[in-house]
PDB file of C-alpha atoms in Angstrom:
ATOM      1  CA  MET Q   1      -0.014   0.056   0.145  1.00 58.00           C
ATOM      2  CA  PHE Q   2       2.744   2.368   0.879  1.00 57.00           C
ATOM      3  CA  PHE Q   3       4.323   1.681  -2.708  1.00 58.00           C
ATOM      4  CA  TYR Q   4       1.419   2.854  -4.261  1.00 62.00           C
ATOM      5  CA  LEU Q   5       0.748   5.690  -2.004  1.00 62.00           C
ATOM      6  CA  SER Q   6       3.966   7.102  -2.393  1.00 64.00           C
ATOM      7  CA  GLN Q   7       3.733   6.861  -6.293  1.00 67.00           C
ATOM      8  CA  PHE Q   8       0.425   8.722  -6.145  1.00 68.00           C
ATOM      9  CA  LEU Q   9       1.688  11.645  -4.121  1.00 68.00           C
ATOM     10  CA  SER Q  10       4.730  11.776  -6.378  1.00 70.00           C
ATOM     11  CA  PHE Q  11       2.510  12.413  -9.345  1.00 73.00           C
ATOM     12  CA  LEU Q  12       0.789  15.120  -7.598  1.00 75.00           C
ATOM     13  CA  ALA Q  13       3.715  17.046  -6.775  1.00 79.00           C
ATOM     14  CA  MET Q  14       5.627  16.759 -10.070  1.00 89.00           C
ATOM     15  CA  PRO Q  15       6.321  20.051 -11.786  1.00 90.00           C
ATOM     16  CA  LEU Q  16       4.411  19.185 -14.862  1.00 91.00           C
ATOM     17  CA  THR Q  17       1.448  18.222 -12.888  1.00 92.00           C
ATOM     18  CA  ILE Q  18       1.359  21.575 -11.110  1.00 92.00           C
ATOM     19  CA  ILE Q  19       1.923  23.640 -14.284  1.00 93.00           C
ATOM     20  CA  CYS Q  20      -0.935  21.759 -16.162  1.00 93.00           C
ATOM     21  CA  ILE Q  21      -3.327  22.499 -13.257  1.00 92.00           C
ATOM     22  CA  LEU Q  22      -2.332  26.171 -13.110  1.00 93.00           C
ATOM     23  CA  ILE Q  23      -2.828  26.721 -16.873  1.00 93.00           C
ATOM     24  CA  VAL Q  24      -6.043  24.821 -16.896  1.00 94.00           C
ATOM     25  CA  ILE Q  25      -7.482  26.722 -13.958  1.00 94.00           C
ATOM     26  CA  GLY Q  26      -6.132  30.003 -15.730  1.00 93.00           C
ATOM     27  CA  ALA Q  27      -7.891  29.177 -18.880  1.00 92.00           C
ATOM     28  CA  ILE Q  28     -11.247  28.344 -17.355  1.00 92.00           C
ATOM     29  CA  TYR Q  29     -11.201  31.431 -15.085  1.00 90.00           C
ATOM     30  CA  PHE Q  30      -9.346  33.685 -17.409  1.00 86.00           C
ATOM     31  CA  LYS Q  31     -11.822  36.672 -16.761  1.00 86.00           C
ATOM     32  CA  LYS Q  32     -11.052  36.790 -13.072  1.00 90.00           C
ATOM     33  CA  LYS Q  33      -8.055  38.507 -11.709  1.00 88.00           C
ATOM     34  CA  TRP Q  34      -6.743  35.213 -10.028  1.00 88.00           C
ATOM     35  CA  GLY Q  35      -7.278  33.281 -12.857  1.00 91.00           C
ATOM     36  CA  LYS Q  36      -4.924  35.304 -15.094  1.00 91.00           C
ATOM     37  CA  ARG Q  37      -2.302  35.184 -12.197  1.00 93.00           C
ATOM     38  CA  SER Q  38      -2.774  31.347 -12.199  1.00 95.00           C
ATOM     39  CA  LEU Q  39      -2.263  31.207 -16.049  1.00 94.00           C
ATOM     40  CA  TRP Q  40       0.930  33.278 -16.151  1.00 94.00           C
ATOM     41  CA  THR Q  41       2.246  31.469 -13.050  1.00 95.00           C
ATOM     42  CA  GLY Q  42       1.899  28.325 -14.984  1.00 95.00           C
ATOM     43  CA  ILE Q  43       3.529  29.790 -18.236  1.00 95.00           C
ATOM     44  CA  ILE Q  44       6.600  31.248 -16.203  1.00 95.00           C
ATOM     45  CA  LEU Q  45       7.166  27.979 -14.361  1.00 96.00           C
ATOM     46  CA  LEU Q  46       6.876  26.140 -17.556  1.00 96.00           C
ATOM     47  CA  TRP Q  47       9.833  28.222 -18.906  1.00 95.00           C
ATOM     48  CA  PHE Q  48      11.828  27.730 -15.710  1.00 96.00           C
ATOM     49  CA  PHE Q  49      11.442  24.060 -15.397  1.00 96.00           C
ATOM     50  CA  SER Q  50      12.004  23.605 -19.169  1.00 96.00           C
ATOM     51  CA  ASN Q  51      15.191  25.555 -19.049  1.00 97.00           C
ATOM     52  CA  PRO Q  52      18.358  23.256 -19.711  1.00 97.00           C
ATOM     53  CA  PHE Q  53      20.824  25.415 -17.568  1.00 97.00           C
ATOM     54  CA  ILE Q  54      18.569  25.883 -14.637  1.00 97.00           C
ATOM     55  CA  ALA Q  55      17.733  22.139 -14.696  1.00 97.00           C
ATOM     56  CA  ASN Q  56      21.449  21.038 -15.311  1.00 97.00           C
ATOM     57  CA  GLN Q  57      22.798  23.115 -12.427  1.00 98.00           C
ATOM     58  CA  ALA Q  58      20.119  21.827  -9.997  1.00 98.00           C
ATOM     59  CA  MET Q  59      20.941  18.351 -10.907  1.00 98.00           C
ATOM     60  CA  LEU Q  60      24.674  18.893 -10.750  1.00 97.00           C
ATOM     61  CA  ALA Q  61      24.417  20.233  -7.297  1.00 97.00           C
ATOM     62  CA  TRP Q  62      22.421  17.344  -6.007  1.00 98.00           C
ATOM     63  CA  GLU Q  63      24.426  14.504  -7.543  1.00 98.00           C
ATOM     64  CA  PRO Q  64      27.611  13.408  -5.785  1.00 97.00           C
ATOM     65  CA  GLU Q  65      30.980  13.326  -7.599  1.00 96.00           C
ATOM     66  CA  PHE Q  66      31.693  10.239  -9.577  1.00 96.00           C
ATOM     67  CA  LYS Q  67      34.794   8.184  -8.344  1.00 96.00           C
ATOM     68  CA  ASP Q  68      37.693   6.879 -10.384  1.00 96.00           C
ATOM     69  CA  PHE Q  69      37.985   3.153 -10.460  1.00 96.00           C
ATOM     70  CA  ASP Q  70      41.429   3.247  -9.325  1.00 94.00           C
ATOM     71  CA  GLU Q  71      40.404   4.705  -6.081  1.00 93.00           C
ATOM     72  CA  ILE Q  72      37.906   2.053  -5.098  1.00 95.00           C
ATOM     73  CA  GLU Q  73      39.480  -0.714  -2.812  1.00 95.00           C
ATOM     74  CA  ASN Q  74      38.636  -4.347  -3.227  1.00 97.00           C
ATOM     75  CA  HIS Q  75      35.650  -5.678  -1.764  1.00 97.00           C
ATOM     76  CA  GLU Q  76      33.951  -9.191  -1.800  1.00 97.00           C
ATOM     77  CA  ILE Q  77      30.450  -7.961  -3.041  1.00 98.00           C
ATOM     78  CA  GLY Q  78      29.171  -5.085  -5.083  1.00 98.00           C
ATOM     79  CA  ILE Q  79      25.373  -4.417  -4.556  1.00 98.00           C
ATOM     80  CA  VAL Q  80      23.554  -3.208  -7.671  1.00 97.00           C
ATOM     81  CA  LEU Q  81      20.006  -1.631  -7.281  1.00 97.00           C
ATOM     82  CA  THR Q  82      17.788  -2.204 -10.184  1.00 93.00           C
ATOM     83  CA  GLY Q  83      15.305   0.164 -11.959  1.00 87.00           C
ATOM     84  CA  VAL Q  84      17.184   0.245 -15.234  1.00 88.00           C
ATOM     85  CA  THR Q  85      15.384  -2.156 -17.678  1.00 86.00           C
ATOM     86  CA  ASN Q  86      12.229  -2.083 -19.598  1.00 82.00           C
ATOM     87  CA  LEU Q  87       9.924  -4.494 -18.184  1.00 80.00           C
ATOM     88  CA  SER Q  88       7.175  -3.524 -20.198  1.00 79.00           C
ATOM     89  CA  LYS Q  89       8.818  -5.596 -23.036  1.00 82.00           C
ATOM     90  CA  THR Q  90       8.937  -9.247 -22.523  1.00 81.00           C
ATOM     91  CA  ALA Q  91      11.896 -11.181 -23.989  1.00 79.00           C
ATOM     92  CA  THR Q  92      13.802 -14.159 -22.752  1.00 80.00           C
ATOM     93  CA  ASP Q  93      16.828 -13.867 -25.061  1.00 81.00           C
ATOM     94  CA  ARG Q  94      17.950 -10.222 -24.328  1.00 81.00           C
ATOM     95  CA  THR Q  95      17.853  -7.425 -21.962  1.00 84.00           C
ATOM     96  CA  PHE Q  96      16.145  -4.161 -22.788  1.00 85.00           C
ATOM     97  CA  PHE Q  97      17.569  -1.268 -21.013  1.00 88.00           C
ATOM     98  CA  ASN Q  98      16.378   2.052 -20.026  1.00 86.00           C
ATOM     99  CA  LYS Q  99      18.512   5.143 -18.686  1.00 87.00           C
ATOM    100  CA  GLY Q 100      20.566   3.872 -15.764  1.00 88.00           C
ATOM    101  CA  ALA Q 101      22.265   0.912 -17.486  1.00 93.00           C
ATOM    102  CA  ASP Q 102      25.538   2.260 -16.091  1.00 94.00           C
ATOM    103  CA  ARG Q 103      24.564   0.773 -12.782  1.00 96.00           C
ATOM    104  CA  ILE Q 104      25.147  -2.752 -14.063  1.00 96.00           C
ATOM    105  CA  THR Q 105      27.748  -2.045 -16.735  1.00 96.00           C
ATOM    106  CA  HIS Q 106      29.748  -0.163 -14.354  1.00 97.00           C
ATOM    107  CA  ALA Q 107      29.462  -2.925 -11.812  1.00 97.00           C
ATOM    108  CA  LEU Q 108      30.617  -5.328 -14.362  1.00 97.00           C
ATOM    109  CA  GLN Q 109      33.547  -3.221 -14.785  1.00 97.00           C
ATOM    110  CA  LEU Q 110      34.463  -3.276 -11.124  1.00 98.00           C
ATOM    111  CA  TYR Q 111      34.224  -6.939 -11.272  1.00 98.00           C
ATOM    112  CA  ARG Q 112      36.488  -7.397 -14.325  1.00 97.00           C
ATOM    113  CA  GLN Q 113      39.072  -5.098 -12.774  1.00 97.00           C
ATOM    114  CA  GLY Q 114      39.055  -7.407  -9.535  1.00 96.00           C
ATOM    115  CA  LYS Q 115      37.666  -4.606  -7.304  1.00 97.00           C
ATOM    116  CA  ILE Q 116      34.662  -7.183  -6.434  1.00 97.00           C
ATOM    117  CA  LYS Q 117      34.454 -10.873  -6.606  1.00 97.00           C
ATOM    118  CA  LYS Q 118      30.561 -11.017  -6.607  1.00 98.00           C
ATOM    119  CA  ILE Q 119      27.726  -9.006  -7.993  1.00 98.00           C
ATOM    120  CA  LEU Q 120      24.490  -8.980  -5.932  1.00 98.00           C
ATOM    121  CA  ILE Q 121      21.393  -7.647  -7.767  1.00 97.00           C
ATOM    122  CA  THR Q 122      18.292  -6.507  -5.896  1.00 96.00           C
ATOM    123  CA  GLY Q 123      15.021  -5.622  -7.315  1.00 90.00           C
ATOM    124  CA  GLY Q 124      11.736  -7.279  -8.240  1.00 84.00           C
ATOM    125  CA  GLN Q 125       8.967  -6.415 -10.634  1.00 70.00           C
ATOM    126  CA  GLY Q 126       8.126  -2.780  -9.587  1.00 63.00           C
ATOM    127  CA  LEU Q 127       4.664  -1.244 -10.023  1.00 61.00           C
ATOM    128  CA  ASN Q 128       2.003  -3.042 -12.366  1.00 60.00           C
ATOM    129  CA  PRO Q 129       4.379  -5.305 -13.794  1.00 64.00           C
ATOM    130  CA  VAL Q 130       3.484  -6.901 -17.374  1.00 70.00           C
ATOM    131  CA  ASN Q 131       6.650  -9.149 -17.487  1.00 71.00           C
ATOM    132  CA  PRO Q 132       6.695 -12.150 -15.300  1.00 77.00           C
ATOM    133  CA  GLN Q 133      10.539 -11.868 -14.772  1.00 81.00           C
ATOM    134  CA  SER Q 134      11.966  -9.715 -12.204  1.00 85.00           C
ATOM    135  CA  GLU Q 135      14.641  -7.093 -12.841  1.00 88.00           C
ATOM    136  CA  ALA Q 136      17.262  -9.118 -10.933  1.00 90.00           C
ATOM    137  CA  GLU Q 137      16.694 -12.100 -13.344  1.00 90.00           C
ATOM    138  CA  VAL Q 138      16.786  -9.890 -16.505  1.00 89.00           C
ATOM    139  CA  LEU Q 139      20.087  -8.438 -15.315  1.00 93.00           C
ATOM    140  CA  GLN Q 140      21.475 -11.662 -14.204  1.00 93.00           C
ATOM    141  CA  ARG Q 141      20.756 -12.882 -17.659  1.00 92.00           C
ATOM    142  CA  PHE Q 142      22.789  -9.931 -19.187  1.00 93.00           C
ATOM    143  CA  LEU Q 143      26.010 -10.588 -17.004  1.00 96.00           C
ATOM    144  CA  LEU Q 144      25.768 -14.260 -18.108  1.00 94.00           C
ATOM    145  CA  MET Q 145      25.798 -13.288 -21.605  1.00 93.00           C
ATOM    146  CA  THR Q 146      29.015 -11.212 -20.698  1.00 94.00           C
ATOM    147  CA  GLY Q 147      30.608 -14.464 -19.780  1.00 95.00           C
ATOM    148  CA  MET Q 148      30.441 -13.855 -15.924  1.00 97.00           C
ATOM    149  CA  PRO Q 149      30.084 -17.262 -14.147  1.00 96.00           C
ATOM    150  CA  GLU Q 150      26.836 -17.743 -12.513  1.00 96.00           C
ATOM    151  CA  ALA Q 151      28.358 -18.601  -9.105  1.00 96.00           C
ATOM    152  CA  ASP Q 152      29.594 -14.813  -9.007  1.00 97.00           C
ATOM    153  CA  ILE Q 153      25.918 -13.564  -9.514  1.00 97.00           C
ATOM    154  CA  LEU Q 154      23.786 -13.217  -6.479  1.00 97.00           C
ATOM    155  CA  ILE Q 155      20.092 -12.118  -6.993  1.00 95.00           C
ATOM    156  CA  GLU Q 156      17.372 -10.775  -4.611  1.00 96.00           C
ATOM    157  CA  ASP Q 157      14.401 -10.532  -6.638  1.00 92.00           C
ATOM    158  CA  GLN Q 158      11.461  -9.476  -4.252  1.00 91.00           C
ATOM    159  CA  ALA Q 159      12.169  -5.860  -3.328  1.00 92.00           C
ATOM    160  CA  LYS Q 160       9.964  -3.242  -4.722  1.00 90.00           C
ATOM    161  CA  ASN Q 161      11.415  -0.059  -3.505  1.00 92.00           C
ATOM    162  CA  THR Q 162      14.844   1.169  -1.837  1.00 95.00           C
ATOM    163  CA  ALA Q 163      13.892   0.466   1.642  1.00 95.00           C
ATOM    164  CA  GLU Q 164      13.082  -3.183   0.666  1.00 95.00           C
ATOM    165  CA  ASN Q 165      16.332  -3.321  -1.428  1.00 96.00           C
ATOM    166  CA  ALA Q 166      18.149  -2.919   1.759  1.00 97.00           C
ATOM    167  CA  ARG Q 167      16.035  -5.230   4.236  1.00 97.00           C
ATOM    168  CA  PHE Q 168      15.683  -8.184   1.644  1.00 97.00           C
ATOM    169  CA  THR Q 169      19.285  -8.039   0.755  1.00 97.00           C
ATOM    170  CA  LYS Q 170      20.303  -8.252   4.378  1.00 97.00           C
ATOM    171  CA  ALA Q 171      17.865 -11.068   4.898  1.00 96.00           C
ATOM    172  CA  PHE Q 172      19.221 -12.681   1.527  1.00 96.00           C
ATOM    173  CA  LEU Q 173      22.833 -12.646   2.648  1.00 97.00           C
ATOM    174  CA  GLU Q 174      22.195 -13.923   6.287  1.00 96.00           C
ATOM    175  CA  GLU Q 175      20.186 -16.887   4.759  1.00 95.00           C
ATOM    176  CA  LYS Q 176      23.057 -17.666   2.401  1.00 95.00           C
ATOM    177  CA  GLY Q 177      25.252 -17.599   5.286  1.00 95.00           C
ATOM    178  CA  ILE Q 178      27.357 -14.540   4.095  1.00 95.00           C
ATOM    179  CA  SER Q 179      28.604 -12.032   6.678  1.00 94.00           C
ATOM    180  CA  THR Q 180      26.751  -8.705   6.623  1.00 94.00           C
ATOM    181  CA  ASN Q 181      29.512  -7.257   8.894  1.00 94.00           C
ATOM    182  CA  GLN Q 182      31.852  -6.823   5.883  1.00 96.00           C
ATOM    183  CA  GLU Q 183      32.025  -3.453   3.840  1.00 97.00           C
ATOM    184  CA  PHE Q 184      30.005  -3.732   0.558  1.00 98.00           C
ATOM    185  CA  ILE Q 185      30.242  -1.459  -2.600  1.00 98.00           C
ATOM    186  CA  LEU Q 186      26.745   0.107  -3.193  1.00 98.00           C
ATOM    187  CA  ILE Q 187      26.153   0.779  -6.788  1.00 98.00           C
ATOM    188  CA  THR Q 188      23.149   2.953  -7.914  1.00 97.00           C
ATOM    189  CA  SER Q 189      22.376   6.247  -9.806  1.00 97.00           C
ATOM    190  CA  ALA Q 190      23.925   9.207  -8.350  1.00 97.00           C
ATOM    191  CA  PHE Q 191      20.764  11.237  -7.959  1.00 97.00           C
ATOM    192  CA  HIS Q 192      19.405   8.317  -5.851  1.00 97.00           C
ATOM    193  CA  MET Q 193      22.639   7.547  -3.968  1.00 98.00           C
ATOM    194  CA  TYR Q 194      21.654   9.608  -0.812  1.00 97.00           C
ATOM    195  CA  ARG Q 195      18.411   7.709  -0.225  1.00 97.00           C
ATOM    196  CA  ALA Q 196      19.938   4.305  -1.143  1.00 97.00           C
ATOM    197  CA  LYS Q 197      22.922   4.620   1.302  1.00 98.00           C
ATOM    198  CA  GLY Q 198      20.473   5.904   4.158  1.00 97.00           C
ATOM    199  CA  CYS Q 199      18.366   2.817   3.649  1.00 98.00           C
ATOM    200  CA  PHE Q 200      21.322   0.395   3.852  1.00 98.00           C
ATOM    201  CA  ASP Q 201      22.725   2.466   6.817  1.00 97.00           C
ATOM    202  CA  LYS Q 202      19.570   1.975   8.673  1.00 97.00           C
ATOM    203  CA  VAL Q 203      19.636  -1.731   8.510  1.00 96.00           C
ATOM    204  CA  GLY Q 204      23.096  -1.988   9.607  1.00 95.00           C
ATOM    205  CA  PHE Q 205      25.209  -2.369   6.309  1.00 96.00           C
ATOM    206  CA  LYS Q 206      28.649  -0.710   5.902  1.00 97.00           C
ATOM    207  CA  THR Q 207      28.985   0.485   2.305  1.00 97.00           C
ATOM    208  CA  GLU Q 208      31.233   2.393   0.017  1.00 97.00           C
ATOM    209  CA  THR Q 209      29.277   4.399  -2.455  1.00 97.00           C
ATOM    210  CA  PHE Q 210      29.973   4.074  -6.189  1.00 98.00           C
ATOM    211  CA  PRO Q 211      27.496   6.504  -7.949  1.00 97.00           C
ATOM    212  CA  THR Q 212      26.667   5.795 -11.767  1.00 97.00           C
ATOM    213  CA  ASP Q 213      24.010   6.988 -14.282  1.00 96.00           C
ATOM    214  CA  TYR Q 214      24.544  10.647 -14.173  1.00 97.00           C
ATOM    215  CA  TYR Q 215      21.782  12.890 -15.493  1.00 96.00           C
ATOM    216  CA  SER Q 216      23.971  16.328 -15.086  1.00 96.00           C
ATOM    217  CA  ASN Q 217      26.392  17.524 -17.554  1.00 95.00           C
ATOM    218  CA  ASP Q 218      29.397  19.592 -17.411  1.00 95.00           C
ATOM    219  CA  THR Q 219      28.414  23.306 -17.327  1.00 94.00           C
ATOM    220  CA  LYS Q 220      27.808  24.839 -20.701  1.00 91.00           C
ATOM    221  CA  TYR Q 221      27.050  28.457 -21.420  1.00 92.00           C
ATOM    222  CA  ASP Q 222      25.764  28.365 -25.127  1.00 92.00           C
ATOM    223  CA  LEU Q 223      22.825  29.827 -26.445  1.00 91.00           C
ATOM    224  CA  PRO Q 224      20.599  26.732 -26.782  1.00 89.00           C
ATOM    225  CA  THR Q 225      21.408  25.605 -23.111  1.00 91.00           C
ATOM    226  CA  LEU Q 226      20.695  29.216 -21.775  1.00 93.00           C
ATOM    227  CA  LEU Q 227      17.562  29.920 -23.699  1.00 90.00           C
ATOM    228  CA  TYR Q 228      16.052  27.086 -25.514  1.00 93.00           C
ATOM    229  CA  PRO Q 229      13.240  25.275 -23.726  1.00 94.00           C
ATOM    230  CA  ASP Q 230      13.782  21.504 -23.509  1.00 95.00           C
ATOM    231  CA  PRO Q 231      11.306  18.675 -22.450  1.00 94.00           C
ATOM    232  CA  TYR Q 232      14.311  16.723 -21.037  1.00 95.00           C
ATOM    233  CA  SER Q 233      14.839  19.593 -18.530  1.00 96.00           C
ATOM    234  CA  ILE Q 234      11.211  18.881 -17.059  1.00 95.00           C
ATOM    235  CA  PHE Q 235      12.170  15.177 -17.025  1.00 94.00           C
ATOM    236  CA  MET Q 236      15.205  15.955 -14.889  1.00 96.00           C
ATOM    237  CA  TRP Q 237      13.261  18.020 -12.487  1.00 96.00           C
ATOM    238  CA  HIS Q 238      10.852  15.165 -12.159  1.00 93.00           C
ATOM    239  CA  LYS Q 239      13.452  12.783 -11.144  1.00 94.00           C
ATOM    240  CA  LEU Q 240      14.878  15.378  -8.606  1.00 95.00           C
ATOM    241  CA  VAL Q 241      11.408  16.125  -6.976  1.00 93.00           C
ATOM    242  CA  LYS Q 242      10.484  12.397  -6.920  1.00 91.00           C
ATOM    243  CA  GLU Q 243      13.696  11.555  -5.248  1.00 94.00           C
ATOM    244  CA  TRP Q 244      13.280  14.540  -2.723  1.00 93.00           C
ATOM    245  CA  ILE Q 245       9.818  13.354  -1.920  1.00 90.00           C
ATOM    246  CA  GLY Q 246      11.010   9.951  -1.435  1.00 90.00           C
ATOM    247  CA  ILE Q 247      13.790  10.981   1.045  1.00 94.00           C
ATOM    248  CA  THR Q 248      11.192  13.191   2.896  1.00 91.00           C
ATOM    249  CA  VAL Q 249       8.890  10.300   3.115  1.00 89.00           C
ATOM    250  CA  TYR Q 250      11.621   7.667   4.051  1.00 94.00           C
ATOM    251  CA  LYS Q 251      12.667   9.999   6.951  1.00 95.00           C
ATOM    252  CA  LEU Q 252       9.078  10.364   8.280  1.00 92.00           C
ATOM    253  CA  VAL Q 253       8.479   6.536   8.169  1.00 92.00           C
ATOM    254  CA  GLY Q 254      11.857   5.703   9.675  1.00 94.00           C
ATOM    255  CA  TYR Q 255      13.489   3.890   6.550  1.00 95.00           C
ATOM    256  CA  ILE Q 256      16.698   6.273   6.709  1.00 93.00           C
TER     257      ILE Q 256
END
């Protein structure tokens, strides 16, 4: 229930949802003074949230810096959070990736460089699945296709959110007789790392973070970036706002 409620609340607070509500109210009540204000507020917010420079600066300030592979010490296990595949398309002979494939490809790089000996993938089917496979299973198949031994791939395929990623991973490791007192490498998207580490800290994990999947770019000052509206900028703000709401809710319910 909490999972569905959080998704609904996030939808209501999204910038584009608020903009649409303001513009619709303004259009309906345009003859009233407050209706005109609503319309213009919606238009101004639309420009603000669609501006690439502003969106990139906000994301750049939020995302932690990436880490060089050379500065990562060797660990037994790297934990990869899912949320990177397209489970709306069902296939058994390939993996369809969405934005965020860095999570698993960078984990594979860590493995190939000997920084980790095993990869643990945690994540189930998410909201309203149409694919009978879990994300962990789909990513396991990808790793197997790269030639990685099955014995080095661990999957926890029940978690539906970040809090469950942490709790279920701990239970999974304990069930397998693997010590949870060691330090793990935690691998997820940079924008999501604060909440992820908070959840794993809460259940007693000691982790070294390895952020991946960056939405921000190096700062640019060209004309398109400064002035041209871009729908991707609204998408970036949606990512940020949803994450901030998630962090707030997780703190309120004691997940972090």
